[in-house]
Coordinates of C-alpha atoms and ligand atoms in Angstrom, one line a residue:
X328 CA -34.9 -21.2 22.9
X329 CA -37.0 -18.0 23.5
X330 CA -37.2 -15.4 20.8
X331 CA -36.3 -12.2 21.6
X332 CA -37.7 -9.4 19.4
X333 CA -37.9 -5.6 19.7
X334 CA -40.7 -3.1 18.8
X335 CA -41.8 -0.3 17.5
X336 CA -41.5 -1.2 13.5
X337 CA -40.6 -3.7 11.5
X338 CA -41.5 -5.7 8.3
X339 CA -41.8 -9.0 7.0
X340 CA -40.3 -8.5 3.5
X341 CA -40.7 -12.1 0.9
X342 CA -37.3 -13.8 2.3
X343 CA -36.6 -14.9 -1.2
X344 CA -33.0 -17.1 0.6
X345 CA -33.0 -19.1 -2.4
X346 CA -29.7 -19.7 -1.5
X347 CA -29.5 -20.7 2.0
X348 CA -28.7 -24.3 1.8
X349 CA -25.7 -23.7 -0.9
X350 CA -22.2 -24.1 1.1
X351 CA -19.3 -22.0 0.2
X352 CA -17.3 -22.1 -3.2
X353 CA -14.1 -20.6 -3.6
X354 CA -14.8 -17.9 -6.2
X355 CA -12.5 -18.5 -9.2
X356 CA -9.6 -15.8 -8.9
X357 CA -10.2 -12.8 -11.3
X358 CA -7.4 -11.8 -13.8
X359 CA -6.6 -8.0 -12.2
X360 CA -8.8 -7.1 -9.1
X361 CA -9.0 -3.5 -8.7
X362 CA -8.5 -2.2 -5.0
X363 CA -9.8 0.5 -3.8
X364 CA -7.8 2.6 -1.3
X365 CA -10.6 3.1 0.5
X366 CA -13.1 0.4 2.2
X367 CA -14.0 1.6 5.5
X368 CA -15.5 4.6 7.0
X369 CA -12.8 7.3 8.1
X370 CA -9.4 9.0 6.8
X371 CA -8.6 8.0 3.2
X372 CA -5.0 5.9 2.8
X373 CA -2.3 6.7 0.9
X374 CA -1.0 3.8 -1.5
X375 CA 2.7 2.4 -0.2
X376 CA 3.3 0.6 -3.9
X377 CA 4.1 2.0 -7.2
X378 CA 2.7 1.4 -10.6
X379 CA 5.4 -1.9 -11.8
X380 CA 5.9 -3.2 -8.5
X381 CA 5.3 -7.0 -7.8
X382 CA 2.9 -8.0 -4.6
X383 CA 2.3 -10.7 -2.6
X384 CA -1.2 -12.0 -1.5
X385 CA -1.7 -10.6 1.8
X386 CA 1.1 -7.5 1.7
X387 CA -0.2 -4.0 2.8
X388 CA -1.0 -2.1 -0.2
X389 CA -1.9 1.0 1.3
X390 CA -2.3 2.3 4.4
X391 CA -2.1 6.0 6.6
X392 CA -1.2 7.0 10.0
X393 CA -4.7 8.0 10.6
X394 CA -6.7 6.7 13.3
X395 CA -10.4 5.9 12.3
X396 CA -8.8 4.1 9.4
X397 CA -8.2 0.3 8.4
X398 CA -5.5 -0.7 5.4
X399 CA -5.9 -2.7 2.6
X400 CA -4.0 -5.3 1.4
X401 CA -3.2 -7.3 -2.6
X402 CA -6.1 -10.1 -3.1
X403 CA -3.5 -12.0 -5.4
X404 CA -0.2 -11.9 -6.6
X405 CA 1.2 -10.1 -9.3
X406 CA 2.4 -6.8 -11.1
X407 CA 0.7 -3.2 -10.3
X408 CA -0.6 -2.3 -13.5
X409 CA -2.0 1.5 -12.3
X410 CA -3.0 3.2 -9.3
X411 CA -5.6 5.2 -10.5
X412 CA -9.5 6.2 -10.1
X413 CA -11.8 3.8 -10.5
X414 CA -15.4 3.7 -10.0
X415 CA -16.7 2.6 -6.6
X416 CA -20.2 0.5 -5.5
X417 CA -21.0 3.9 -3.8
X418 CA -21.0 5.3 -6.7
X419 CA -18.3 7.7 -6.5
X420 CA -14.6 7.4 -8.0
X421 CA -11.8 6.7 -5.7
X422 CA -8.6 5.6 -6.0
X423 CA -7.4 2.4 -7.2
X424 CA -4.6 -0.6 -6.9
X425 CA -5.0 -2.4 -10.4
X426 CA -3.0 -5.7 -10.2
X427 CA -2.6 -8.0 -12.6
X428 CA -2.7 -11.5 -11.4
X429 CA 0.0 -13.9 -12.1
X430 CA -1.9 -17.0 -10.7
X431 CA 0.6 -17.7 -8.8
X432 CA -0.8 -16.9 -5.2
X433 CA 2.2 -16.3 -3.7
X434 CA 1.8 -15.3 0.2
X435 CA 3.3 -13.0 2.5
X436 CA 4.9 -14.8 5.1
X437 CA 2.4 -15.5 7.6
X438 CA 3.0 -15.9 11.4
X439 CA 0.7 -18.0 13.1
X440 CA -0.4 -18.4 17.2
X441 CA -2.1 -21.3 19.2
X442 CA -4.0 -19.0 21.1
X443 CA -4.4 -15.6 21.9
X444 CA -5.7 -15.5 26.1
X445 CA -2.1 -14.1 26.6
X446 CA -1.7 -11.3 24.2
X447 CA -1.9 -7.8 25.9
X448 CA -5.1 -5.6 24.6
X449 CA -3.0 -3.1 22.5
X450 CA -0.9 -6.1 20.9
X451 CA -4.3 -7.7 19.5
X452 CA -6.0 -4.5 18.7
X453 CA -2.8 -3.5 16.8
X454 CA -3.5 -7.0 14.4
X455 CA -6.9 -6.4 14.1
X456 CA -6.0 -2.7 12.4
X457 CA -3.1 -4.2 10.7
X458 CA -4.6 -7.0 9.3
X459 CA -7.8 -4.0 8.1
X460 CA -10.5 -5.5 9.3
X461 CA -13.7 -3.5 9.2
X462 CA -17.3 -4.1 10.1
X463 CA -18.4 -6.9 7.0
X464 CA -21.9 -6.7 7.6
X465 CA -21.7 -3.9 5.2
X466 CA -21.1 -0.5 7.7
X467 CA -17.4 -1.1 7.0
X468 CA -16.1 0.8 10.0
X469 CA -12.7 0.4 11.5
X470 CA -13.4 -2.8 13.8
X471 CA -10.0 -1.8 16.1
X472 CA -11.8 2.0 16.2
X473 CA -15.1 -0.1 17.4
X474 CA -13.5 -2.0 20.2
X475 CA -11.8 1.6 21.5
X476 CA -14.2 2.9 23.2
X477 CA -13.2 6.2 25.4
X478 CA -12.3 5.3 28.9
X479 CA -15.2 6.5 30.6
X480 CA -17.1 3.7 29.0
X481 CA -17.3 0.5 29.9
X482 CA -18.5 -2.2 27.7
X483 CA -20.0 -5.2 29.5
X484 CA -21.6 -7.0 26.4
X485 CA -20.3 -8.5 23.0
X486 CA -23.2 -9.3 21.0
X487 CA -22.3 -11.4 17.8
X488 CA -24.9 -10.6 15.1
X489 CA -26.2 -13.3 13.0
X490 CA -29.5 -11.9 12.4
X491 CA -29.2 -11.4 8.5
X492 CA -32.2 -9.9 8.2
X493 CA -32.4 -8.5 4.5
X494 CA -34.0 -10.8 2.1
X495 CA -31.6 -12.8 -0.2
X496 CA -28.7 -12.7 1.7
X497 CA -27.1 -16.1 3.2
X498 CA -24.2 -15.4 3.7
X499 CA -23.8 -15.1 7.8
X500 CA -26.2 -17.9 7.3
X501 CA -23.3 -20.0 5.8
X502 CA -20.7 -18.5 7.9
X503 CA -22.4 -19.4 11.3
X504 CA -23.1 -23.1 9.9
X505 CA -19.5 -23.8 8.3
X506 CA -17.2 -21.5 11.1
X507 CA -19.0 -21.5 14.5
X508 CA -15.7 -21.9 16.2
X509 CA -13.9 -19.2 14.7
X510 CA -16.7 -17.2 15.6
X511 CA -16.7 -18.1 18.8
X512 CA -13.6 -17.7 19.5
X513 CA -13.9 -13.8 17.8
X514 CA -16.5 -13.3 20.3
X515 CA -13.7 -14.3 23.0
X516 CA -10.9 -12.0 21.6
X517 CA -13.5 -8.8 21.8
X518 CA -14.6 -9.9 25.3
X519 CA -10.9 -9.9 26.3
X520 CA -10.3 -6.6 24.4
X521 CA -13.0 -5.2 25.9
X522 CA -13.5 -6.9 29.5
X523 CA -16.9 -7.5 28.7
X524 CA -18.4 -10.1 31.2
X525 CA -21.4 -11.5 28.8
X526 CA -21.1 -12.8 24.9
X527 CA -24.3 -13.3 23.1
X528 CA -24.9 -14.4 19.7
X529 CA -28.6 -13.6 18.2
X530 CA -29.3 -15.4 15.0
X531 CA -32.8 -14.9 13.5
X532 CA -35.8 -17.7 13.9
X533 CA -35.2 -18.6 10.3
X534 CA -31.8 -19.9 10.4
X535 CA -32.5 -21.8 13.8
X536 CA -29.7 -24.7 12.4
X537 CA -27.1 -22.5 12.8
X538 CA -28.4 -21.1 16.7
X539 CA -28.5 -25.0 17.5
X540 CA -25.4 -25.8 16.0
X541 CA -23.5 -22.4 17.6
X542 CA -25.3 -22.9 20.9
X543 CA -23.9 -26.9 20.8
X544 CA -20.6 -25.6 20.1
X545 CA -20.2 -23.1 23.3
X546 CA -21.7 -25.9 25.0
X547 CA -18.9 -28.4 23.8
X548 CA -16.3 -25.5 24.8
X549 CA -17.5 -25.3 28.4
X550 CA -18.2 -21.6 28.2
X551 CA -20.5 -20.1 31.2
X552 CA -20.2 -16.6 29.7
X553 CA -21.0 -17.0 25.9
X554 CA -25.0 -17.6 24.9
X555 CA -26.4 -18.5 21.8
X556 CA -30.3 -16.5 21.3
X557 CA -33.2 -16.4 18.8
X558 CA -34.4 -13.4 17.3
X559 CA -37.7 -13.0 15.8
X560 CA -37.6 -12.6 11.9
X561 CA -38.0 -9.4 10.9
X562 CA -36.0 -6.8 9.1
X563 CA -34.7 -4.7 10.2
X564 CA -34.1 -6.9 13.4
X565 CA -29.9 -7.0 12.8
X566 CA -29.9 -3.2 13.3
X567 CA -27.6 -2.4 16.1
X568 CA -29.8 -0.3 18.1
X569 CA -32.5 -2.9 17.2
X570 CA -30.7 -5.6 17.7
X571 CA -29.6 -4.7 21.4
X572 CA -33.2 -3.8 21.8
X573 CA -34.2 -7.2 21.2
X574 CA -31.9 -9.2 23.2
X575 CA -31.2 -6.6 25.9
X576 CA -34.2 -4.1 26.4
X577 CA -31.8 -1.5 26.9
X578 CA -32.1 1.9 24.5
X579 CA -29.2 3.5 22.5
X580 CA -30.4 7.1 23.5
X581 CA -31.1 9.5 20.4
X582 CA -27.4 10.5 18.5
X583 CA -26.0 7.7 20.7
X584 CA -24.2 4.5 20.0
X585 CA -24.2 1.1 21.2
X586 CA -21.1 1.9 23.5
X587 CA -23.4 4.3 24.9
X588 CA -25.6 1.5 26.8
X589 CA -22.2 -0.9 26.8
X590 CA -22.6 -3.0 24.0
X591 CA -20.1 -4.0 21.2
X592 CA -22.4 -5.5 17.9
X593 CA -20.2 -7.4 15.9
X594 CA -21.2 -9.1 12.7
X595 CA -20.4 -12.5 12.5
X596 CA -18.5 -12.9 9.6
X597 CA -16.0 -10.2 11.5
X598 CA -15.8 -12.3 14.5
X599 CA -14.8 -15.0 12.2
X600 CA -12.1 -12.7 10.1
X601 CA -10.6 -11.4 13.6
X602 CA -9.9 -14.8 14.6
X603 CA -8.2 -15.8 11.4
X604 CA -6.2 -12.1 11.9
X605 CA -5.2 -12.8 15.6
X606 CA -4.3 -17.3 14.9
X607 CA -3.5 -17.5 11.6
X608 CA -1.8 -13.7 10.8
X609 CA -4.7 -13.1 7.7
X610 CA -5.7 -9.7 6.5
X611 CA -8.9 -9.2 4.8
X612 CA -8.3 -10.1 1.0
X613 CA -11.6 -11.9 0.8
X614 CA -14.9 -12.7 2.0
X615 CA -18.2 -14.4 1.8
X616 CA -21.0 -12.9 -0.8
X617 CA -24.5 -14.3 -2.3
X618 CA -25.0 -13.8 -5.6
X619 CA -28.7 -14.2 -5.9
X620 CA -31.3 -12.3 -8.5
X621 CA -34.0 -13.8 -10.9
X622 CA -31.1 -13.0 -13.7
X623 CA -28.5 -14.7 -12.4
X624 CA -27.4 -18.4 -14.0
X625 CA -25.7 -19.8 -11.1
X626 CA -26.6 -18.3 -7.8
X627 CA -24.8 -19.3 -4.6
X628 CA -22.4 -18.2 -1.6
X629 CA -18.9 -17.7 -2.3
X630 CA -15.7 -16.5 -1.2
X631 CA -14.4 -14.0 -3.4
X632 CA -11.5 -12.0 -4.1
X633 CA -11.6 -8.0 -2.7
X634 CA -11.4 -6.4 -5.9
X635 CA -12.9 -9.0 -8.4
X636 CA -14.7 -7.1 -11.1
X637 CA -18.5 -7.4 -11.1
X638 CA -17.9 -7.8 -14.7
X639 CA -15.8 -10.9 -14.3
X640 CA -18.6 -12.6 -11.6
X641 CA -21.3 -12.0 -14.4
X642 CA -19.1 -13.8 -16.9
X643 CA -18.4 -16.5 -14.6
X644 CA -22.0 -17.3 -13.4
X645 CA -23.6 -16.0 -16.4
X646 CA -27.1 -14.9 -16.9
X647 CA -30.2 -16.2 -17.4
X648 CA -32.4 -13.0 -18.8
X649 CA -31.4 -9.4 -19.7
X650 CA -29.6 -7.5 -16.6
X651 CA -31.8 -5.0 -15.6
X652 CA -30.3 -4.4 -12.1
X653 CA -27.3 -4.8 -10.1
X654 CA -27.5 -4.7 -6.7
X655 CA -24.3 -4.5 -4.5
X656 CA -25.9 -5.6 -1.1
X657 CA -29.4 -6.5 0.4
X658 CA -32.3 -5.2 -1.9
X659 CA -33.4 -3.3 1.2
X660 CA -29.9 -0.9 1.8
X661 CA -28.3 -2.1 -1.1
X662 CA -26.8 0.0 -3.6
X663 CA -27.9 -0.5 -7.4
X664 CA -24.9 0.3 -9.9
X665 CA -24.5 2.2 -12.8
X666 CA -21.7 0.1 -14.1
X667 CA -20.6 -3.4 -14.0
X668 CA -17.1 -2.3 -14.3
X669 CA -17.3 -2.1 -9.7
X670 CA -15.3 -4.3 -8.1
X671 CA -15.9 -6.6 -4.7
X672 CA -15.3 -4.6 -1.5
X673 CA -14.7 -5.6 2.7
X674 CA -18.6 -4.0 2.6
X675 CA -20.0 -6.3 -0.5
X676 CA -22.1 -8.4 1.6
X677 CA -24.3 -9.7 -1.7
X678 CA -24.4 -9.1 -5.4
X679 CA -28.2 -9.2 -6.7
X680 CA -28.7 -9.4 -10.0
X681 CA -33.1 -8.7 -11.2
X682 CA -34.4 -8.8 -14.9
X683 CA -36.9 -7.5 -16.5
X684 CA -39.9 -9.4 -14.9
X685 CA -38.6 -8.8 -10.8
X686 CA -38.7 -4.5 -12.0
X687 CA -42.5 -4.6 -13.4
X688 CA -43.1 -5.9 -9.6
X689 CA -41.5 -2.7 -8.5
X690 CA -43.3 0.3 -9.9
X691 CA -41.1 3.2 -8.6
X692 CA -43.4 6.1 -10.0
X693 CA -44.5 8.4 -6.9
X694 CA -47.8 9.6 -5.8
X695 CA -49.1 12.2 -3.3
X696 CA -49.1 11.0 0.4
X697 CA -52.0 9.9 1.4
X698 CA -51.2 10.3 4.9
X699 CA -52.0 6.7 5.9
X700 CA -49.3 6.3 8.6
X701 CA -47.9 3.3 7.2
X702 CA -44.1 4.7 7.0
X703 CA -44.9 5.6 10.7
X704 CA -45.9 2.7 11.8
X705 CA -43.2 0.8 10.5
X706 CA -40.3 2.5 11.2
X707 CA -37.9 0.9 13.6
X708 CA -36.2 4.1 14.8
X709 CA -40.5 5.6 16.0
X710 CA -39.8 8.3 13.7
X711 CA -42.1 10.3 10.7
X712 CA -40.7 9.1 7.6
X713 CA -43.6 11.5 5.9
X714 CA -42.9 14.9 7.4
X715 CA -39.0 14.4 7.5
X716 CA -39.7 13.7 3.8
X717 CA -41.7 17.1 3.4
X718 CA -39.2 19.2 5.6
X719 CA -36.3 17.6 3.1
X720 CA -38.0 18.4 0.2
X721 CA -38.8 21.7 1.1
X722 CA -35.3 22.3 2.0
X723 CA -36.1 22.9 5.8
X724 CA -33.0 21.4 7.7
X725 CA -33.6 23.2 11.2
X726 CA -37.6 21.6 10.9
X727 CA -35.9 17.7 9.9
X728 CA -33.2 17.7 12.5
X729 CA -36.1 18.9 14.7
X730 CA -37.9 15.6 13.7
X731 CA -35.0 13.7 14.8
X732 CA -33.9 13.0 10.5
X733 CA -30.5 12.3 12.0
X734 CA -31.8 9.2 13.9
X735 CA -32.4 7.7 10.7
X736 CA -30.6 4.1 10.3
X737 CA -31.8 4.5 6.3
X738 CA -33.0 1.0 6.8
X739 CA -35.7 1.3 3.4
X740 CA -38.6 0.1 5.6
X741 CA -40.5 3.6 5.5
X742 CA -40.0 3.3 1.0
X743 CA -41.0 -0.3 1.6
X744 CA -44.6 0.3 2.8
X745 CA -45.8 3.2 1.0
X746 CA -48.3 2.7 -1.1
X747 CA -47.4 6.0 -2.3
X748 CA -44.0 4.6 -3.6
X749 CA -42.6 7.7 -2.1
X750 CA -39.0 8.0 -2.1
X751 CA -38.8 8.4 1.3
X752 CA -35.3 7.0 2.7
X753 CA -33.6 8.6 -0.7
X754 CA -34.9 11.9 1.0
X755 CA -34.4 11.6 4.5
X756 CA -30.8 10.2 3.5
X757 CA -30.2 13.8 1.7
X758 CA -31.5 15.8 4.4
X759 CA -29.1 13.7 6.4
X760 CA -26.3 14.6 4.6
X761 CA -27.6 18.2 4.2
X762 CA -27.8 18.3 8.2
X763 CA -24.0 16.8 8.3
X764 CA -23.0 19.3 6.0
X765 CA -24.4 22.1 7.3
X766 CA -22.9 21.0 10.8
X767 CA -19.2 20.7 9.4
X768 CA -19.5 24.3 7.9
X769 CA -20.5 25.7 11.3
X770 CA -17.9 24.3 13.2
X771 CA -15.1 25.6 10.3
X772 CA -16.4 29.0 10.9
X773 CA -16.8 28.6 14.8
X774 CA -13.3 27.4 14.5
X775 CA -12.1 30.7 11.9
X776 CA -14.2 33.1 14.7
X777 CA -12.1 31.5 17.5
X778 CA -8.8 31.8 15.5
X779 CA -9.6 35.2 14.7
X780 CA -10.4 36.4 18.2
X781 CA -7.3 35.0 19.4
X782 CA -4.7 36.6 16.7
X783 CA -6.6 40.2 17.7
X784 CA -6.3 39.5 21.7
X785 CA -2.7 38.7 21.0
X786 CA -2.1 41.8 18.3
X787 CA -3.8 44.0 21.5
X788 CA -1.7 42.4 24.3
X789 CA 1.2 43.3 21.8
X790 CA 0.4 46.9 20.8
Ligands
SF4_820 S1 -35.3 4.6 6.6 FE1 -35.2 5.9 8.4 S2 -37.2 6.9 8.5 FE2 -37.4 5.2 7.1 S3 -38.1 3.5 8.3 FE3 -35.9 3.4 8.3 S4 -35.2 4.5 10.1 FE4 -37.4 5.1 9.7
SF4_821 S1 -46.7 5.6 3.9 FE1 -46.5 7.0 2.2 S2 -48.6 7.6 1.8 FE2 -48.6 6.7 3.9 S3 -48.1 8.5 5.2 FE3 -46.2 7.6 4.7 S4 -45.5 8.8 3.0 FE4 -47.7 9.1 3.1

């Protein structure tokens, strides 16, 4: 197979995929899961139980009429216990479903179909909202949002992503070798969605059994229009805009998106959860994580519970070494946690767990730039990690958005290289926000100016 790859940027981080070659365990089924209300990018839901009320795996639990929005549903059975706020992996408080579980995994009723070639676009899009699936390679955004583009786009080309670029994780890795059908067949459902002409998964050079085993599995399924391709290893090579790079040489312009140049990037473990939405009628109550880490006992791929305590998951794998860090994700856009009190989300691609010994490898004191080029260099997105650094820290947002800081995929490779151990992506990812921010508040006062003008052209025509 050839290897596609894309340039500028890049870096070869240590792999560490200790856990590659351990196939999935069902994760044992936590006591109360806590659920947040909200997993996905977009317009917060409101809950539809009550604190008392008995659910059933798989029943909508809270939901809103909102359109960039996906709902969630109970992970077990059992008695709401509160709805309330709970910390988040993000690191902010949101609201909660606390359910106590009865260990009785008791099931919606679930309707199942044979196929889906004959289900009309809006039918299947409908399921694949209903049924809350969101992006699970960790962006978490509204997959039935994803597949609507406007109509003045057309999308010609589903690429299935199984690069899995950051170190540590397996867990596409595992998906790709134990489901390649049902990601296949997710890859059909978005071309048929879509009317995209081309389906191509990329998996990364390292994980060539699961290319081989994929690319035997369209073969077996006669497909002309699905392709199975090899991406160079190198992170951050799953990147969408990278990604399409890679396999397609086409360019997601600046403040664009894939849909811009045509292309749908799905991660593969959401191919495989919109096939089991559309055939077998199931939401998104669970999903595949490695738990990896020098500290942790008994590392591994699972499926897990949404809503399963980290606390629970430490108890049940145990530790080898004091806990130094928790990591919910890759170590490269992970987040590390302040508590262990978070619980799994649709976005909790990995759990990393690092002791003492991993954080004296990581001195995170900072020292003056030297202005060696390195962050340049490396960055995926051709940007200048240093002076969008120096323009956020000096509060300049009119000089960062100059420097194209909104570009930014806050992939950690510019932090990564500097010798400096400048926190680079922390600031670029605040000036981000700051930029956002700033944005929003111009377009409320535009908005009030507007208003205003009209209410005195209509107090004139009046008088
Ligand atoms: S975090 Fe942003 S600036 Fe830094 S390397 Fe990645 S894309 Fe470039
Ligand atoms: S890598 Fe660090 S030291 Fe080198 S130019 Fe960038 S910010 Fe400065």
């Amino acid at each position: 197979m050839k290897v596609f790859t894309y340039s500028p940027g890049g870096v070869h981080p240590d792999e560490s995929k200790i856990t590659k070659d351990f196939p999935f365990e069902v994760f044992k089924s936590p006591p109360v899961v806590v659920i947040p209300l909200q997993q996905h990018t977009g317009a917060p839901n409101n809950p539809l139980v009550s604190v008392g009320d008995y659910v059933k795996v798989g029943q909508k639990i809270g939901d809103t009429n909102q359109f960039v929005a996906a709902p969630v549903h109970a992970s077990v059975s059992g008695k709401v216990l509160a709805i309330e706020d709970r910390l988040l992996p993000n690191g902010t408080k949101g609201k909660c479903v606390v359910i106590e579980n009865d260990y009785k995994d008791e099931w919606v009723e679930l309707s199942k179909r044979d196929s889906f070639e004959d289900l009309p676009r809006e039918e299947i899009l409908k399921v694949i909202r209903d049924k809350g699936i969101v992006g699970l390679g960790g962006a978490s955004f509204p997959t039935a949002v994803k597949l609507s583009p406007p109509p003045n786009k057309v999308i010609d080309i589903i690429i299935g992503n199984g690069a899995e670029c950051e170190s540590y994780l397996t867990v596409d890795n595992r998906v790709m070798l134990e489901y390649p059908d049902k990601i296949i067949k997710g890859i059909l459902i978005e071309m048929q969605i879509t009317g995209a002409k081309r389906g191509i998964i990329a998996v990364e050079e390292n994980k060539e059994d699961a290319a081989l085993l994929l690319n035997k599995k369209v073969q077996e399924m006669g497909l002309s229009n699905v392709e199975v391709v090899l991406v160079k290893t190198k992170y951050p090579q799953g990147g969408e805009k990278q990604l399409i790079k890679a396999v397609l040489n086409r360019e997601v312009p600046s403040g664009g998106l894939p849909l811009d140049v045509g292309v749908v990037v799905q991660n593969v473990q959401t191919l495989k959860a919109i096939t089991e939405a559309i055939l077998e009628d199931k939401p998104v109550i669970e999903r595949g994580i490695t738990v990896s880490g020098d500290a942790v006992e008994k590392k591994g791929n699972f499926i897990m519970r949404i809503g399963t305590p980290a606390s629970f998951i430490i108890d049940t794998l145990g530790l080898n070494r004091k806990l130094r860090k928790l990591i919910f994700g890759g170590p490269m856009t992970g987040i590390a946690q302040a508590s262990v009190d978070v619980p799994v989300i649709k976005g909790t691609s990995g759990i990393l767990m690092f002791g003492e010994e991993a954080l004296e490898m990581a001195p995170q004191e900072e020292s003056p730039c030297i202005r060696c080029a390195s962050c340049v260099d490396s960055c995926p997105m051709g940007l200048m990690p240093f002076l969008i650094d120096h323009a956020s820290r000096r509060k300049d947002l009119q000089e960062a958005e100059r420097l194209h800081a909104l570009d930014c995929i806050e992939c950690g490779v510019c932090s990564y290289v500097c010798p400096s151990k400048r926190h680079l992506t922390e600031n670029i990812k605040g000036v981000k926000q700051a930029i956002i921010k700033q944005k929003k508040i111009e377009a409320a006062k535009q908005a009030a100016f507007e208003k205003l003008k009209q209410q005195r052209q209509k107090e004139k025509e009046m008088s």
